[in-house]
Coordinates of C-alpha atoms in Angstrom, one line a residue:
M1 CA 0.0 0.0 0.2
T2 CA 1.6 3.5 -1.0
E3 CA 1.9 6.0 1.9
T4 CA 0.6 9.4 1.6
P5 CA 3.4 11.8 2.0
E6 CA 3.2 14.1 4.8
P7 CA 2.0 17.6 3.8
K8 CA 4.8 20.1 3.5
T9 CA 4.4 23.2 5.7
V10 CA 4.7 26.4 3.4
A11 CA 5.2 30.1 4.5
L12 CA 3.9 32.1 1.8
F13 CA 5.9 35.3 1.3
V14 CA 3.1 37.6 -0.1
T15 CA 5.3 40.5 -1.6
C16 CA 4.7 44.1 -1.3
L17 CA 3.3 44.5 -4.8
V18 CA 0.7 41.6 -4.4
D19 CA -0.4 42.8 -0.9
I20 CA -1.1 46.2 -2.2
N21 CA -2.0 45.9 -5.6
R22 CA -3.0 42.2 -6.5
P23 CA -4.0 40.2 -3.7
S24 CA -5.7 37.8 -5.8
V25 CA -2.1 36.7 -6.8
A26 CA -1.7 35.5 -3.1
F27 CA -5.1 33.7 -3.0
A28 CA -4.3 32.0 -6.1
A29 CA -0.8 31.1 -4.7
I30 CA -2.3 29.5 -1.6
K31 CA -5.2 27.6 -3.7
L32 CA -2.3 26.0 -5.9
L33 CA -0.4 25.2 -2.9
E34 CA -3.0 23.6 -1.1
Q35 CA -4.1 21.5 -4.1
A36 CA -0.5 20.4 -4.1
G37 CA -0.9 19.0 -0.6
C38 CA 0.6 22.0 1.4
T39 CA -0.2 23.4 4.6
I40 CA -0.2 27.1 4.3
V41 CA 1.1 29.6 6.7
V42 CA 1.2 33.5 6.2
P43 CA 3.6 35.1 8.8
D44 CA 1.7 38.4 9.8
T45 CA 5.3 39.8 10.6
Q46 CA 6.4 39.7 7.2
T47 CA 7.4 42.8 5.6
C48 CA 9.2 43.9 2.2
C49 CA 12.3 41.9 1.1
G50 CA 14.3 44.8 1.0
Q51 CA 15.0 45.2 -2.9
P52 CA 14.0 48.8 -3.3
A53 CA 16.9 49.7 -0.6
Y54 CA 19.1 47.2 -2.0
N55 CA 19.0 48.6 -5.4
S56 CA 19.2 52.1 -4.4
G57 CA 22.5 51.2 -2.6
D58 CA 21.4 51.6 0.9
K59 CA 23.0 48.5 2.4
K60 CA 22.3 49.6 6.1
S61 CA 18.7 49.5 5.5
T62 CA 18.5 46.5 3.4
K63 CA 20.2 44.8 6.2
A64 CA 17.7 45.8 8.9
I65 CA 14.8 44.6 6.5
A66 CA 16.5 41.3 5.9
S67 CA 17.1 40.6 9.5
A68 CA 13.6 41.5 10.1
V69 CA 12.5 38.8 7.1
I70 CA 15.0 36.1 8.4
E71 CA 13.4 36.1 11.8
A72 CA 9.8 36.2 10.4
F73 CA 10.3 33.1 8.5
K74 CA 12.3 31.2 11.0
G75 CA 11.7 27.7 11.3
F76 CA 9.3 27.0 8.3
E77 CA 10.0 24.0 6.3
Y78 CA 9.7 26.0 2.8
V79 CA 9.3 29.6 2.1
V80 CA 7.5 30.3 -1.2
A81 CA 7.0 33.8 -3.1
P82 CA 4.6 34.6 -6.2
S83 CA 7.5 36.5 -7.5
G84 CA 11.1 35.7 -8.8
S85 CA 12.4 38.9 -7.8
C86 CA 11.4 38.6 -4.5
A87 CA 12.5 35.0 -4.4
G88 CA 16.1 35.8 -5.7
M89 CA 16.6 38.8 -3.5
I90 CA 16.3 36.5 -0.6
S91 CA 17.9 33.1 -2.2
K92 CA 20.7 35.1 -3.8
H93 CA 21.3 38.4 -2.1
Y94 CA 20.8 37.8 1.2
P95 CA 24.0 35.7 1.6
E96 CA 25.8 38.3 -0.2
L97 CA 24.6 41.0 2.0
F98 CA 25.9 39.2 5.3
A99 CA 29.1 38.1 4.0
D100 CA 30.9 40.0 6.4
D101 CA 28.8 38.8 9.3
P102 CA 29.6 35.3 10.1
T103 CA 26.5 34.7 12.2
M104 CA 24.1 36.2 10.3
L105 CA 25.5 34.9 7.2
V106 CA 24.6 31.2 8.4
A107 CA 21.0 32.2 9.1
A108 CA 20.6 34.1 5.7
E109 CA 22.1 30.9 4.0
E110 CA 19.7 28.7 5.9
L111 CA 16.8 30.7 4.4
A112 CA 18.0 31.0 1.1
G113 CA 18.2 27.0 0.9
R114 CA 14.5 26.7 1.7
T115 CA 13.3 29.7 -0.3
F116 CA 11.6 29.1 -3.7
E117 CA 9.6 30.9 -6.5
L118 CA 6.3 29.6 -6.6
V119 CA 6.1 28.1 -10.0
S120 CA 9.6 26.4 -9.5
F121 CA 8.2 25.0 -6.1
L122 CA 5.3 23.7 -7.6
S123 CA 7.1 22.1 -10.7
D124 CA 10.5 21.3 -9.2
V125 CA 9.8 20.4 -5.9
L126 CA 6.1 19.1 -5.7
K127 CA 5.8 17.9 -9.1
Y128 CA 2.3 19.4 -9.4
Q129 CA 0.2 19.4 -12.2
P130 CA -3.0 21.7 -12.5
A131 CA -5.9 20.0 -11.2
K132 CA -8.8 19.9 -13.8
T133 CA -8.2 23.3 -15.1
T134 CA -9.6 24.5 -18.3
L135 CA -9.4 27.6 -20.2
D136 CA -10.3 28.2 -23.8
A137 CA -7.9 31.0 -24.7
S138 CA -4.6 31.8 -26.1
L139 CA -1.6 33.2 -24.0
T140 CA 1.9 34.4 -24.1
Y141 CA 4.2 34.2 -21.5
H142 CA 6.8 36.9 -20.5
D143 CA 10.0 35.7 -18.9
S144 CA 11.0 38.3 -16.3
C145 CA 14.6 39.3 -15.9
S146 CA 14.8 38.0 -11.9
S147 CA 12.7 34.6 -12.5
L148 CA 14.9 33.8 -15.6
R149 CA 18.2 34.9 -14.7
E150 CA 18.3 34.7 -10.8
V151 CA 16.3 31.5 -9.8
N152 CA 16.2 29.8 -13.3
V153 CA 12.4 30.0 -14.0
K154 CA 11.8 29.3 -17.9
D155 CA 10.5 25.9 -18.6
Q156 CA 8.3 25.4 -15.4
P157 CA 5.8 27.9 -16.2
R158 CA 5.3 26.6 -19.6
A159 CA 4.8 23.0 -18.8
L160 CA 2.4 23.8 -16.3
L161 CA 0.5 25.9 -18.8
A162 CA 0.6 23.2 -21.1
S163 CA -1.4 21.1 -18.6
V164 CA -4.3 23.5 -18.7
E165 CA -7.0 22.2 -21.0
G166 CA -7.7 24.2 -24.0
L167 CA -5.0 26.7 -23.7
E168 CA -2.8 27.6 -26.5
V169 CA 0.6 29.2 -25.5
R170 CA 2.1 31.5 -28.2
E171 CA 5.6 32.5 -27.9
A172 CA 6.5 36.0 -28.5
E173 CA 9.6 37.2 -30.2
D174 CA 12.1 38.5 -27.6
R175 CA 10.3 37.1 -24.7
E176 CA 13.4 36.8 -22.6
V177 CA 14.1 40.5 -23.3
C178 CA 13.8 43.1 -20.3
C179 CA 10.3 45.0 -20.3
G180 CA 12.0 48.0 -19.0
F181 CA 10.3 47.9 -15.4
G182 CA 13.4 47.3 -13.2
G183 CA 12.0 48.9 -10.2
T184 CA 13.3 52.5 -9.9
F185 CA 14.9 52.2 -13.5
C186 CA 11.6 53.0 -15.0
I187 CA 11.3 56.3 -12.8
K188 CA 15.1 57.3 -13.4
Y189 CA 15.4 56.3 -17.0
S190 CA 11.7 56.9 -18.2
E191 CA 12.6 57.4 -21.9
I192 CA 14.8 54.1 -22.2
S193 CA 12.1 52.2 -20.2
G194 CA 9.4 53.5 -22.2
S195 CA 11.1 52.4 -25.4
M196 CA 11.8 49.0 -23.9
V197 CA 8.3 48.3 -23.1
D198 CA 7.0 49.7 -26.6
K199 CA 9.3 47.1 -28.1
K200 CA 7.8 44.4 -25.6
V201 CA 4.2 45.5 -26.2
D202 CA 4.9 45.3 -30.0
N203 CA 6.1 41.6 -29.8
I204 CA 3.2 40.7 -27.4
A205 CA 0.5 42.1 -29.8
A206 CA 2.1 40.4 -32.7
T207 CA 1.1 37.0 -31.3
K208 CA -2.7 37.9 -31.1
A209 CA -2.9 36.2 -27.8
D210 CA -5.9 36.7 -25.6
I211 CA -3.8 36.9 -22.4
L212 CA -0.2 38.0 -21.2
A213 CA 1.0 36.1 -18.1
A214 CA 4.3 36.0 -16.2
G215 CA 5.4 35.4 -12.9
D216 CA 6.6 39.0 -11.6
L217 CA 3.9 41.6 -10.8
G218 CA 6.3 44.6 -11.4
C219 CA 6.8 43.4 -15.0
L220 CA 3.2 42.9 -15.5
M221 CA 1.9 46.2 -14.1
N222 CA 4.7 47.8 -16.5
I223 CA 3.5 46.0 -19.4
A224 CA -0.5 46.3 -18.6
G225 CA 0.0 49.9 -18.3
R226 CA 1.5 50.4 -21.8
L227 CA -1.0 47.9 -23.2
H228 CA -3.8 50.0 -22.0
R229 CA -2.4 53.2 -23.1
R230 CA -2.0 51.8 -26.5
N231 CA -5.5 50.5 -26.4
E232 CA -4.4 46.7 -27.1
D233 CA -7.1 44.4 -25.9
I234 CA -4.9 41.8 -24.1
K235 CA -6.0 40.8 -20.6
V236 CA -2.9 40.7 -18.1
L237 CA -2.7 38.2 -15.3
H238 CA -0.3 36.6 -13.1
V239 CA 0.7 33.1 -14.2
A240 CA -0.7 31.8 -10.6
E241 CA -4.2 33.2 -11.4
V242 CA -4.3 31.2 -14.8
L243 CA -2.9 27.9 -13.3
A244 CA -5.6 28.4 -10.4
G245 CA -8.5 28.7 -12.7
M246 CA -9.3 32.3 -11.4
T247 CA -9.2 34.1 -15.0
D248 CA -12.6 35.4 -14.2
V249 CA -11.1 38.3 -12.1
P250 CA -10.2 41.7 -14.1
G251 CA -7.0 41.9 -15.5
L252 CA -4.1 44.3 -14.2
G253 CA -5.2 47.7 -15.1
E254 CA -8.8 47.0 -15.6
G255 CA -10.3 48.4 -12.3
E256 CA -11.8 46.8 -9.2
R257 CA -11.2 43.3 -8.4

């Protein structure tokens, strides 16, 4: 008789953008993780991962924020974030941040070793496949810089999307090229950022897909803004919302959810 595996306890790192701008992504992540047999905890002491301060060169503030995150997620079996950039910050940059502090370095490396981007965790760790999810639509997927280059997420979302009955995935040209968001980059270098996202939107629109999906909300917000300003009729969703069968929610930039 096959033994039922013990449920994995997962602490959800909600992320600032999800918490403030798109809570439905967190609910989609919880739904997927529960379908995969996990027990979910959302620590109420969690805060920003520290990316804005880190990218601005404020190492002191970043260390203080990172220390709080390390404390908030202490003791959990896994930490999962529906964001490649946040997962990358914790798993890649926290150890670098505390390289000169032996005690905190150990804690940072320990947290880094059990922190995963959502789709990577579902696919690589849990071997999850969407449960009876159907969607009669076409979709194009954007590879965000952080997901692709920091946490090696590329094939996993496509494999999971391929399991959604009725969904056609259409690959866009230059899908791995930056959308121009880059956090404060889009503010400091708005003309360059605008040119980058225009090229991205050209390639997305050329697919004639119904939906644009990605795993990083910052990229999706940036691209959605340009799509709407150009009156392109493409719905923008986080990949977790698609996989969880929550595509009936308004897309990013479409108003109240």
